[in-house]
């Protein structure tokens, strides 16, 4: 469960979020809104990458301000551009990066890396340099590097924007099968079918909160 | 590691631990200045060349690496010949030859990852002075990861500037590259933090 | 150093490596090929400040030393540090640190002229003060001859100092990295 209470946030003079107050318990939540509507800022509050200027964010009862480390273990984050998210020169090193931060011992790290490489078909690429991967493979690696940490909640910031149709489908299939809670920022209205709840952001506020059938027409109305 | 001059071969030289090679190089660096008679450097040079043959280092790459410095060394030799003495010139050239070839031998026969491990071990005592070897190792990995990516970005910028006739203008290439780099730095910082990296943790913490 | 500082250091080391891949430009008058790599040293100090700028160049040199062929012309390995030009290369991290220090101290009044002078002092005078005696000692030629042999690179270096100064003042306005660190409230 994520509780966002009376959150406001500014960057310098610009107010980017105004009085956001909501609780997320659903397994599939989508966030849509125009560029600059505050949705990227909002999701960065959920794992403590940003701390709210006013109000509080709690994940499973933990305050992002006080328990930043514990919150980051619970909330994984997949960014839009895998190129600025892959941090290591080799595929297997990149998957191991987060595990090393957890200070697991070598054998456990190796086991978990093996399991994830196998599950998502990256095994043949294990020793490959990350910069030689295709766009789809990079996004798959970025996703695997987060999933290997077994977070309870995963935030996706426009995970399919830079992908072609085939790779987009592959990522969506993986997302579909995830047992975890997924919070997905997207411009891609086609992918919202299976979602239980959609938040529509506009000018720093949540202007619509409901099932896709209600939220999508509202969003299209805003864009018109 | 795909970047690097290492060439894999099954030879005894390749199996020598990286730390031993680095220490030998340091010792040689001091040694070549201590020999009283330049003639002693002749068998030393022969020995290094022998080791290079034994390690089957690639000849073409060896020449390519030596070419820029060779020009300089020839100039130094001639300067000595004309102004001081040919013997001194000979000594200086021999010194450089022994050192440069030995260094190349180490570079060709040692993996970069092994080299970095040796350096990390070497830096560990510096932790007393607040140098954190784990941070150094993360930064080294990040740089190796981002050299090819920034090179790609650089090529894209060059293509774009070529259309405007600016592809030889270093400022028109450098500014966009730096802006891209700084933008990327923000995202990359978030990505590293999001995967639980804690820069304040002491190296010994569990 | 926080994560962001480490990222800046690592990325700038990569930028310096990329600059080495830029084909050398031959200046028309003196016919000496100049590479863009030492420009990277000036830029790292000017943009990142003393500590991060110096570290970025140190990181670059460590990678060169362990055998990554990123020194201009695709060279790498300990040999390049042990050769006649080793003094110039080894002075680079300190040069970047000095440039950064001077930029930090003069941050508020930093303009193109001040930035140019800083880069001349740290990126040319200091580098030659280290590099020339090194050549003289290791090649056992006199200081005078070593200096004369190096003079051909000065015009190119002055051009680089001017470019670095331009970059420094432009980025001071667009991405003021140094000031962010000086006012902790902004972090």
Coordinates of C-alpha atoms in Angstrom, one line a residue:
Chain A
X1 CA 0.0 0.0 0.0
X2 CA 1.2 3.5 -0.9
X3 CA -0.2 6.5 1.0
X4 CA 0.4 9.9 -0.5
X5 CA -0.8 12.6 2.0
X6 CA -1.3 16.2 1.1
X7 CA 1.8 16.3 -1.1
X8 CA 3.0 19.5 -2.8
X9 CA 6.3 20.0 -4.6
X10 CA 8.1 22.9 -6.3
X11 CA 11.2 23.1 -8.5
X12 CA 12.4 26.6 -7.7
X13 CA 9.5 28.9 -8.3
X14 CA 7.5 26.4 -10.4
X15 CA 4.8 24.4 -8.6
X16 CA 4.8 20.9 -10.1
X17 CA 2.5 19.1 -7.7
X18 CA -0.4 20.6 -5.7
X19 CA -2.1 18.8 -2.8
X20 CA -2.0 15.3 -4.0
X21 CA -3.8 13.0 -1.6
X22 CA -4.4 9.4 -2.4
X23 CA -3.9 5.8 -1.4
X24 CA -2.9 3.1 -3.8
X25 CA -3.8 -0.5 -3.1
X26 CA -4.5 -1.8 -6.6
X27 CA -2.1 -4.1 -8.4
X28 CA -2.1 -2.2 -11.7
X29 CA -2.2 1.5 -11.7
X30 CA -1.5 3.7 -14.7
X31 CA -0.6 7.4 -14.7
X32 CA -1.3 9.5 -17.8
X33 CA -1.1 13.2 -18.5
X34 CA 0.6 15.7 -20.8
X35 CA 4.3 16.5 -20.7
X36 CA 5.0 18.7 -17.6
X37 CA 1.8 17.7 -15.9
X38 CA 3.7 16.4 -12.9
X39 CA 3.5 12.7 -13.4
X40 CA 7.3 12.1 -13.6
X41 CA 7.8 14.1 -10.4
X42 CA 5.0 12.1 -8.7
X43 CA 6.5 8.7 -9.4
X44 CA 9.9 9.9 -8.2
X45 CA 8.3 10.6 -4.9
X46 CA 7.2 6.9 -4.5
X47 CA 10.7 5.5 -4.0
X48 CA 12.3 8.5 -2.3
X49 CA 14.3 9.7 -5.3
X50 CA 12.6 13.0 -4.5
X51 CA 11.4 13.9 -1.1
X52 CA 8.1 15.9 -1.0
X53 CA 8.4 19.5 -0.1
X54 CA 5.2 19.3 1.9
X55 CA 3.1 16.3 2.9
X56 CA 4.3 12.8 3.2
X57 CA 4.7 9.6 1.2
X58 CA 4.5 6.2 2.9
X59 CA 5.2 2.8 1.3
X60 CA 3.9 -0.2 3.3
X61 CA 3.9 2.1 6.4
X62 CA 7.5 3.4 5.8
X63 CA 8.0 7.1 5.4
X64 CA 10.2 7.9 2.4
X65 CA 11.8 10.7 4.3
X66 CA 12.8 8.6 7.4
X67 CA 13.3 5.1 5.9
X68 CA 14.7 6.0 2.5
X69 CA 16.8 2.8 2.3
X70 CA 14.0 0.4 3.3
X71 CA 11.7 2.1 0.8
X72 CA 14.1 1.8 -2.1
X73 CA 14.3 -2.0 -1.4
X74 CA 10.5 -2.2 -1.7
X75 CA 10.1 0.0 -4.8
X76 CA 11.9 -0.7 -8.0
X77 CA 12.2 1.9 -10.8
X78 CA 12.4 1.3 -14.5
X79 CA 13.3 4.4 -16.4
X80 CA 12.3 5.5 -19.9
X81 CA 15.8 5.4 -21.5
X82 CA 17.7 2.3 -20.7
X83 CA 20.9 4.0 -21.9
X84 CA 21.1 6.1 -18.8
X85 CA 20.0 3.3 -16.6
X86 CA 22.5 0.6 -17.4
X87 CA 25.5 1.3 -15.3
X88 CA 28.0 -1.5 -15.9
X89 CA 30.1 -2.5 -18.9
X90 CA 28.9 -6.1 -19.1
X91 CA 25.4 -7.6 -19.0
X92 CA 25.9 -9.9 -16.0
X93 CA 27.7 -7.1 -14.1
X94 CA 24.8 -4.8 -14.6
X95 CA 22.3 -7.3 -13.2
X96 CA 24.5 -7.9 -10.2
X97 CA 24.9 -4.2 -9.5
X98 CA 21.8 -3.8 -7.2
X99 CA 22.5 -7.1 -5.5
X100 CA 26.0 -6.0 -4.6
X101 CA 24.5 -2.8 -3.1
X102 CA 22.4 -5.1 -0.8
X103 CA 25.7 -6.8 0.3
X104 CA 24.6 -10.3 -0.6
X105 CA 27.4 -12.9 -0.6
X106 CA 28.9 -13.9 -3.9
X107 CA 27.1 -17.3 -4.3
X108 CA 23.7 -15.8 -3.7
X109 CA 24.4 -13.0 -6.2
X110 CA 25.5 -15.5 -8.8
X111 CA 22.4 -17.7 -8.2
X112 CA 20.0 -14.7 -8.6
X113 CA 21.8 -13.4 -11.6
X114 CA 21.6 -16.9 -13.3
X115 CA 17.9 -17.2 -12.5
X116 CA 17.0 -13.8 -14.0
X117 CA 19.3 -14.2 -17.1
X118 CA 17.5 -17.6 -17.7
X119 CA 14.0 -16.3 -17.1
X120 CA 14.2 -13.4 -19.5
X121 CA 16.3 -15.0 -22.3
X122 CA 19.4 -13.0 -21.6
X123 CA 21.6 -16.0 -20.9
X124 CA 23.3 -15.9 -24.4
X125 CA 24.2 -12.2 -23.8
X126 CA 25.6 -12.7 -20.3
X127 CA 29.2 -11.8 -21.2
X128 CA 28.3 -9.2 -23.8
X129 CA 29.2 -5.5 -23.5
X130 CA 26.0 -3.6 -22.7
X131 CA 26.6 -0.9 -25.3
X132 CA 26.4 -3.5 -28.1
X133 CA 22.8 -4.6 -27.2
X134 CA 19.9 -3.6 -29.4
X135 CA 17.3 -1.1 -28.0
X136 CA 14.9 -3.9 -27.1
X137 CA 17.6 -5.9 -25.4
X138 CA 18.7 -2.9 -23.4
X139 CA 15.2 -2.3 -22.1
X140 CA 14.9 -6.0 -21.2
X141 CA 18.3 -5.8 -19.3
X142 CA 17.2 -2.6 -17.5
X143 CA 14.0 -4.4 -16.5
X144 CA 15.8 -7.6 -15.4
X145 CA 18.3 -5.6 -13.4
X146 CA 15.3 -4.2 -11.4
X147 CA 13.4 -7.5 -11.2
X148 CA 16.4 -9.4 -9.8
X149 CA 16.0 -7.2 -6.6
X150 CA 12.5 -8.6 -6.1
X151 CA 10.8 -5.4 -5.3
X152 CA 7.2 -5.5 -4.0
X153 CA 6.3 -2.5 -6.1
X154 CA 7.7 -1.5 -9.5
X155 CA 7.4 1.9 -11.1
X156 CA 7.7 2.2 -14.8
X157 CA 8.4 5.6 -16.3
X158 CA 7.2 5.3 -19.9
X159 CA 8.9 1.9 -20.5
X160 CA 7.8 1.5 -24.1
X161 CA 8.1 5.0 -25.5
X162 CA 11.5 4.3 -27.2
X163 CA 10.6 0.8 -28.4
X164 CA 9.4 -0.7 -31.7
X165 CA 6.1 -2.7 -31.7
X166 CA 7.7 -6.2 -31.3
X167 CA 9.9 -5.1 -28.3
X168 CA 7.0 -3.2 -26.8
X169 CA 4.8 -6.4 -26.9
X170 CA 7.6 -8.3 -25.2
X171 CA 7.9 -5.8 -22.4
X172 CA 4.1 -5.7 -22.0
X173 CA 3.9 -9.5 -21.8
X174 CA 6.5 -9.5 -19.0
X175 CA 4.7 -6.7 -17.2
X176 CA 1.4 -8.6 -17.6
X177 CA 2.8 -11.6 -15.8
X178 CA 4.5 -9.8 -12.9
X179 CA 3.0 -10.8 -9.6
X180 CA 4.0 -7.4 -8.1
X181 CA 2.2 -4.1 -7.9
X182 CA 3.0 -2.1 -11.0
X183 CA 2.6 1.7 -11.4
X184 CA 3.1 2.7 -15.0
X185 CA 3.5 6.2 -16.4
X186 CA 2.6 6.1 -20.1
X187 CA 1.5 8.0 -23.1
X188 CA 0.4 4.8 -24.7
X189 CA -3.3 4.4 -24.2
X190 CA -3.4 1.0 -25.9
X191 CA -1.6 -0.6 -23.0
X192 CA -4.0 0.4 -20.3
X193 CA -6.6 -2.3 -20.9
X194 CA -5.8 -4.5 -18.0
X195 CA -5.4 -1.7 -15.5
X196 CA -7.6 -1.4 -12.5
X197 CA -7.1 2.3 -11.9
X198 CA -5.9 5.3 -14.0
X199 CA -4.8 8.6 -12.6
X200 CA -4.9 11.5 -15.0
X201 CA -2.5 14.4 -14.1
X202 CA -3.0 17.9 -15.4
X203 CA -1.0 20.9 -14.2
X204 CA 0.2 19.3 -11.0
X205 CA -3.2 17.9 -9.9
X206 CA -5.0 14.6 -10.3
X207 CA -8.0 15.6 -12.3
X208 CA -9.4 12.1 -12.8
X209 CA -9.1 8.9 -10.9
X210 CA -11.0 5.9 -12.0
X211 CA -11.1 2.8 -14.3
X212 CA -9.6 3.1 -17.9
X213 CA -13.1 3.3 -19.4
X214 CA -13.7 6.6 -17.5
X215 CA -10.2 8.0 -17.4
X216 CA -9.2 7.6 -21.1
X217 CA -12.2 9.7 -22.5
X218 CA -11.5 12.3 -19.8
X219 CA -7.8 12.5 -20.9
X220 CA -8.7 12.7 -24.5
X221 CA -11.0 15.5 -23.6
X222 CA -8.2 17.4 -22.0
X223 CA -6.0 17.0 -25.0
X224 CA -8.6 18.2 -27.4
Chain B
X1 CA 35.7 -6.1 -21.4
X2 CA 35.7 -5.3 -25.1
X3 CA 37.7 -2.1 -24.8
X4 CA 41.4 -2.7 -24.3
X5 CA 44.6 -3.8 -25.8
X6 CA 44.6 -7.2 -24.1
X7 CA 45.1 -10.1 -26.6
X8 CA 44.3 -13.5 -25.3
X9 CA 46.9 -16.2 -25.8
X10 CA 47.8 -19.4 -23.8
X11 CA 51.3 -18.5 -22.8
X12 CA 53.2 -18.5 -19.5
X13 CA 53.5 -14.7 -19.6
X14 CA 49.7 -14.4 -19.7
X15 CA 49.5 -16.5 -16.6
X16 CA 51.8 -14.3 -14.5
X17 CA 49.6 -12.5 -11.9
X18 CA 48.9 -8.9 -12.8
X19 CA 50.4 -7.6 -9.5
X20 CA 53.7 -9.3 -10.3
X21 CA 53.7 -7.7 -13.7
X22 CA 53.0 -4.2 -12.4
X23 CA 55.6 -4.5 -9.7
X24 CA 58.2 -5.7 -12.3
X25 CA 57.4 -2.7 -14.4
X26 CA 57.9 -0.3 -11.4
X27 CA 61.2 -2.0 -10.6
X28 CA 62.3 -1.7 -14.2
X29 CA 61.4 1.9 -14.2
X30 CA 63.8 2.5 -11.4
X31 CA 66.4 0.0 -12.6
X32 CA 67.0 1.5 -16.0
X33 CA 68.2 4.7 -14.4
X34 CA 70.6 2.9 -12.0
X35 CA 72.6 1.0 -14.5
X36 CA 76.1 2.5 -14.6
X37 CA 76.9 1.1 -18.1
X38 CA 74.5 1.5 -21.0
X39 CA 75.8 -1.8 -22.4
X40 CA 73.9 -3.6 -19.6
X41 CA 70.7 -2.4 -21.2
X42 CA 71.4 -4.3 -24.4
X43 CA 70.8 -7.8 -22.8
X44 CA 67.9 -6.3 -20.9
X45 CA 66.3 -5.2 -24.2
X46 CA 67.0 -8.5 -25.7
X47 CA 65.3 -10.2 -22.8
X48 CA 62.2 -8.0 -23.1
X49 CA 62.0 -8.7 -26.8
X50 CA 62.4 -12.4 -26.0
X51 CA 59.5 -12.2 -23.6
X52 CA 57.4 -10.5 -26.2
X53 CA 58.1 -13.3 -28.7
X54 CA 57.2 -15.8 -26.0
X55 CA 54.0 -14.0 -25.2
X56 CA 53.2 -13.9 -29.0
X57 CA 52.2 -10.2 -28.8
X58 CA 50.6 -8.9 -32.0
X59 CA 53.4 -7.2 -34.1
X60 CA 51.1 -4.8 -36.0
X61 CA 49.5 -3.3 -32.8
X62 CA 52.9 -3.1 -31.2
X63 CA 54.2 -1.0 -34.1
X64 CA 51.0 1.1 -34.1
X65 CA 51.4 1.9 -30.3
X66 CA 55.1 2.7 -30.7
X67 CA 54.9 4.9 -33.8
X68 CA 54.0 8.3 -32.2
X69 CA 56.6 7.9 -29.4
X70 CA 59.3 6.5 -31.8
X71 CA 59.3 9.8 -33.7
X72 CA 60.0 11.6 -30.5
X73 CA 62.8 9.2 -29.4
X74 CA 64.5 9.5 -32.8
X75 CA 64.5 13.3 -32.4
X76 CA 66.0 13.0 -28.9
X77 CA 68.7 10.7 -30.3
X78 CA 69.6 13.1 -33.0
X79 CA 69.7 16.0 -30.5
X80 CA 72.1 14.1 -28.4
X81 CA 74.2 13.1 -31.4
X82 CA 74.6 16.7 -32.5
X83 CA 74.9 18.5 -29.2
X84 CA 76.3 16.0 -26.6
X85 CA 77.4 12.6 -27.5
X86 CA 76.1 9.6 -29.5
X87 CA 76.8 7.3 -26.5
X88 CA 74.5 9.3 -24.2
X89 CA 71.9 9.3 -27.0
X90 CA 72.2 5.6 -27.2
X91 CA 71.7 5.2 -23.5
X92 CA 68.6 7.3 -23.4
X93 CA 67.1 5.5 -26.4
X94 CA 67.9 2.1 -24.8
X95 CA 66.3 3.1 -21.6
X96 CA 63.0 4.2 -23.3
X97 CA 63.0 1.1 -25.5
X98 CA 63.3 -1.3 -22.5
X99 CA 60.6 0.5 -20.5
X100 CA 58.2 1.1 -23.3
X101 CA 58.4 -2.5 -24.6
X102 CA 58.1 -4.0 -21.1
X103 CA 55.0 -1.8 -20.5
X104 CA 53.5 -2.9 -23.8
X105 CA 54.1 -6.5 -22.9
X106 CA 52.2 -6.0 -19.6
X107 CA 49.4 -4.2 -21.4
X108 CA 49.0 -6.9 -24.1
X109 CA 49.0 -9.8 -21.7
X110 CA 46.9 -8.6 -18.8
X111 CA 43.1 -8.2 -18.7
X112 CA 41.8 -4.8 -17.8
X113 CA 39.6 -6.3 -15.1
X114 CA 42.7 -7.9 -13.5
X115 CA 44.6 -4.6 -13.7
X116 CA 41.8 -2.7 -12.1
X117 CA 41.7 -5.3 -9.3
X118 CA 45.4 -4.8 -8.7
X119 CA 44.9 -1.0 -8.5
X120 CA 42.0 -1.4 -6.1
X121 CA 44.2 -3.5 -3.8
X122 CA 46.9 -0.9 -4.2
X123 CA 44.5 1.9 -3.3
X124 CA 43.1 0.1 -0.2
X125 CA 45.7 1.5 2.2
X126 CA 44.5 5.0 1.0
X127 CA 41.2 4.4 2.7
X128 CA 42.8 5.9 5.8
X129 CA 43.0 9.2 3.9
X130 CA 39.3 9.0 2.9
X131 CA 39.8 7.5 -0.5
X132 CA 37.2 4.9 -0.9
X133 CA 38.3 2.1 -3.3
X134 CA 34.7 1.0 -3.8
X135 CA 33.8 4.4 -5.1
X136 CA 36.8 4.4 -7.4
X137 CA 35.8 1.0 -8.8
X138 CA 32.2 2.1 -9.5
X139 CA 33.5 5.2 -11.2
X140 CA 35.9 3.2 -13.3
X141 CA 33.1 0.9 -14.4
X142 CA 30.8 3.8 -15.2
X143 CA 33.5 5.4 -17.4
X144 CA 34.1 2.2 -19.3
X145 CA 30.3 1.8 -19.7
X146 CA 29.9 5.3 -21.0
X147 CA 32.8 5.8 -23.3
X148 CA 31.2 3.9 -26.2
X149 CA 27.8 5.5 -25.5
X150 CA 29.3 9.1 -25.5
X151 CA 31.3 8.2 -28.6
X152 CA 28.0 7.2 -30.3
X153 CA 26.4 10.5 -29.2
X154 CA 29.5 12.3 -30.5
X155 CA 29.2 10.7 -33.9
X156 CA 25.5 11.7 -34.0
X157 CA 26.4 15.3 -33.2
X158 CA 29.0 15.2 -35.9
X159 CA 26.6 14.0 -38.5
X160 CA 24.1 16.7 -37.6
X161 CA 26.8 19.4 -37.7
X162 CA 28.2 18.1 -41.0
X163 CA 25.0 19.2 -42.7
X164 CA 25.7 22.8 -41.5
X165 CA 29.4 22.5 -42.4
X166 CA 30.5 22.6 -38.7
X167 CA 31.8 19.1 -38.3
X168 CA 35.4 20.3 -38.0
X169 CA 34.5 23.0 -35.5
X170 CA 35.5 21.6 -32.1
X171 CA 33.3 24.0 -30.2
X172 CA 30.2 23.1 -32.3
X173 CA 30.9 19.5 -31.4
X174 CA 32.0 19.9 -27.8
X175 CA 29.1 22.1 -26.5
X176 CA 26.3 19.7 -27.6
X177 CA 28.3 16.8 -26.2
X178 CA 28.7 18.4 -22.8
X179 CA 25.0 19.4 -22.6
X180 CA 24.0 15.8 -23.5
X181 CA 26.4 14.5 -20.9
X182 CA 25.2 16.8 -18.1
X183 CA 21.5 15.9 -18.9
X184 CA 22.4 12.2 -18.8
X185 CA 24.2 12.7 -15.5
X186 CA 20.8 13.5 -13.8
X187 CA 19.1 10.4 -15.1
X188 CA 22.1 8.2 -14.3
X189 CA 22.3 9.5 -10.7
X190 CA 18.6 8.6 -10.2
X191 CA 19.1 5.2 -11.7
X192 CA 22.1 4.4 -9.5
X193 CA 20.3 5.6 -6.4
X194 CA 17.1 3.8 -7.3
X195 CA 19.0 0.5 -7.3
X196 CA 20.0 1.0 -3.7
X197 CA 23.5 2.4 -4.1
X198 CA 24.6 4.2 -0.9
X199 CA 27.6 6.4 -1.3
X200 CA 27.9 7.0 2.5
X201 CA 28.3 3.4 3.4
X202 CA 31.8 2.5 4.7
X203 CA 33.6 -0.1 2.7
X204 CA 33.5 -2.5 5.7
X205 CA 29.8 -2.2 6.5
X206 CA 27.7 -5.3 6.0
Chain C
X1 CA 31.2 12.6 -2.6
X2 CA 27.6 11.8 -3.3
X3 CA 26.3 9.8 -6.2
X4 CA 25.9 12.8 -8.4
X5 CA 29.5 13.9 -8.0
X6 CA 30.7 10.4 -8.8
X7 CA 28.5 10.4 -12.0
X8 CA 30.0 13.7 -13.1
X9 CA 33.5 12.5 -12.5
X10 CA 32.9 9.2 -14.4
X11 CA 31.1 10.9 -17.3
X12 CA 33.7 13.6 -17.8
X13 CA 36.5 11.0 -17.8
X14 CA 34.5 9.4 -20.6
X15 CA 34.2 12.8 -22.4
X16 CA 38.0 13.2 -22.3
X17 CA 38.4 9.7 -23.8
X18 CA 35.9 10.6 -26.6
X19 CA 37.8 13.8 -27.3
X20 CA 40.9 11.7 -28.0
X21 CA 39.1 10.0 -30.9
X22 CA 38.6 13.4 -32.6
X23 CA 41.0 13.5 -35.5
X24 CA 44.0 15.8 -34.7
X25 CA 43.9 19.2 -36.3
X26 CA 47.0 20.5 -37.9
X27 CA 47.6 24.2 -37.4
X28 CA 48.5 25.9 -40.6
X29 CA 51.5 28.0 -39.5
X30 CA 53.5 25.7 -37.1
X31 CA 52.3 22.4 -38.7
X32 CA 52.1 20.7 -35.3
X33 CA 49.1 18.3 -34.9
X34 CA 47.0 19.2 -31.9
X35 CA 44.6 16.8 -30.3
X36 CA 41.4 17.8 -28.4
X37 CA 42.3 15.7 -25.4
X38 CA 44.1 18.3 -23.4
X39 CA 41.1 20.6 -24.1
X40 CA 39.2 18.0 -22.0
X41 CA 41.6 18.6 -19.1
X42 CA 40.8 22.3 -19.2
X43 CA 37.1 21.8 -19.6
X44 CA 36.9 19.2 -16.7
X45 CA 38.5 21.7 -14.3
X46 CA 36.5 24.7 -15.6
X47 CA 33.1 22.9 -15.5
X48 CA 33.4 20.5 -12.5
X49 CA 35.7 22.5 -10.2
X50 CA 38.8 21.4 -8.4
X51 CA 38.0 18.1 -6.7
X52 CA 35.7 16.5 -9.3
X53 CA 37.7 17.9 -12.2
X54 CA 41.0 16.6 -10.9
X55 CA 39.4 13.2 -10.2
X56 CA 37.9 12.9 -13.6
X57 CA 41.3 13.3 -15.2
X58 CA 42.9 11.0 -12.7
X59 CA 40.3 8.4 -13.6
X60 CA 41.0 8.9 -17.3
X61 CA 44.8 8.4 -16.7
X62 CA 44.2 5.2 -14.6
X63 CA 42.2 3.7 -17.5
X64 CA 45.0 4.7 -19.9
X65 CA 47.6 3.1 -17.6
X66 CA 45.7 -0.2 -17.2
X67 CA 45.6 -0.5 -21.0
X68 CA 42.4 1.1 -22.3
X69 CA 43.5 2.6 -25.6
X70 CA 41.8 6.0 -25.1
X71 CA 44.8 8.3 -25.3
X72 CA 44.8 10.3 -28.6
X73 CA 45.9 8.0 -31.4
X74 CA 44.4 4.9 -29.7
X75 CA 47.3 4.5 -27.3
X76 CA 47.2 3.0 -23.8
X77 CA 49.2 1.1 -21.2
X78 CA 51.8 2.1 -18.6
X79 CA 54.2 2.8 -21.4
X80 CA 52.7 6.1 -22.4
X81 CA 53.2 7.4 -18.8
X82 CA 56.8 6.2 -18.8
X83 CA 57.7 7.7 -22.2
X84 CA 59.1 11.2 -22.9
X85 CA 55.7 12.8 -22.8
X86 CA 54.9 11.2 -19.4
X87 CA 55.4 14.4 -17.5
X88 CA 52.8 16.2 -19.5
X89 CA 50.2 13.5 -19.0
X90 CA 50.9 13.1 -15.2
X91 CA 50.5 16.8 -14.7
X92 CA 47.0 16.7 -16.2
X93 CA 45.0 15.8 -13.0
X94 CA 46.8 18.5 -11.0
X95 CA 46.2 21.0 -13.8
X96 CA 42.5 20.2 -13.9
X97 CA 42.4 20.6 -10.1
X98 CA 44.2 23.9 -10.2
X99 CA 42.0 25.2 -13.0
X100 CA 39.0 24.1 -11.0
X101 CA 40.3 25.8 -7.8
X102 CA 40.8 29.1 -9.6
X103 CA 37.4 28.9 -11.2
X104 CA 35.8 28.2 -7.9
X105 CA 37.6 31.1 -6.2
X106 CA 36.6 33.5 -9.0
X107 CA 33.2 32.1 -9.6
X108 CA 31.2 35.3 -9.3
X109 CA 33.4 37.4 -11.5
X110 CA 34.1 34.6 -14.0
X111 CA 33.9 36.0 -17.5
X112 CA 35.6 35.0 -20.7
X113 CA 38.8 36.8 -20.0
X114 CA 39.2 35.5 -16.5
X115 CA 38.4 32.0 -17.6
X116 CA 40.9 32.2 -20.4
X117 CA 43.7 33.4 -18.0
X118 CA 42.9 30.6 -15.6
X119 CA 43.2 28.0 -18.3
X120 CA 46.4 29.5 -19.6
X121 CA 47.9 29.4 -16.1
X122 CA 46.6 25.9 -15.1
X123 CA 46.4 24.3 -18.5
X124 CA 49.5 25.7 -20.2
X125 CA 52.0 27.2 -17.8
X126 CA 51.6 24.5 -15.1
X127 CA 51.5 21.6 -17.6
X128 CA 54.7 22.8 -19.3
X129 CA 56.4 23.5 -16.0
X130 CA 55.9 19.7 -15.3
X131 CA 56.3 18.3 -18.8
X132 CA 59.4 20.1 -20.0
X133 CA 61.7 19.2 -17.1
X134 CA 60.5 15.6 -17.4
X135 CA 61.6 15.5 -21.0
X136 CA 64.9 17.2 -20.1
X137 CA 65.6 14.7 -17.3
X138 CA 64.5 11.5 -18.9
X139 CA 66.0 12.3 -22.3
X140 CA 69.1 14.0 -20.6
X141 CA 68.8 17.0 -22.9
X142 CA 69.0 20.5 -21.5
X143 CA 66.0 22.4 -20.2
X144 CA 66.4 24.9 -23.0
X145 CA 66.3 22.3 -25.8
X146 CA 63.4 20.6 -24.2
X147 CA 61.5 23.9 -24.0
X148 CA 62.3 24.8 -27.6
X149 CA 61.1 21.4 -28.7
X150 CA 57.7 22.0 -26.9
X151 CA 57.1 25.5 -28.1
X152 CA 55.4 24.4 -31.3
X153 CA 52.4 23.2 -29.3
X154 CA 51.8 26.6 -27.6
X155 CA 49.6 28.1 -30.3
X156 CA 47.3 25.1 -30.3
X157 CA 47.1 25.2 -26.5
X158 CA 46.2 28.9 -26.6
X159 CA 43.3 28.0 -28.9
X160 CA 42.2 25.3 -26.5
X161 CA 42.3 27.7 -23.5
X162 CA 40.1 30.1 -25.4
X163 CA 37.6 27.3 -26.3
X164 CA 37.7 26.1 -22.6
X165 CA 37.0 29.6 -21.5
X166 CA 34.0 29.9 -23.8
X167 CA 32.6 26.6 -22.6
X168 CA 33.1 27.6 -19.0
X169 CA 31.2 30.8 -19.2
X170 CA 28.4 29.3 -21.4
X171 CA 27.9 26.4 -19.0
X172 CA 28.1 28.7 -16.0
X173 CA 24.9 30.2 -17.2
X174 CA 23.2 27.1 -18.5
X175 CA 24.3 24.4 -16.0
X176 CA 26.0 26.0 -13.0
X177 CA 27.5 22.8 -11.5
X178 CA 30.0 24.5 -9.3
X179 CA 27.6 26.9 -7.6
X180 CA 25.2 24.1 -6.8
X181 CA 27.8 22.7 -4.6
X182 CA 28.6 26.0 -2.9
X183 CA 25.1 26.6 -1.8
X184 CA 24.0 23.4 0.1
X185 CA 20.4 24.7 0.3
X186 CA 20.0 23.9 -3.4
X187 CA 20.7 20.2 -3.0

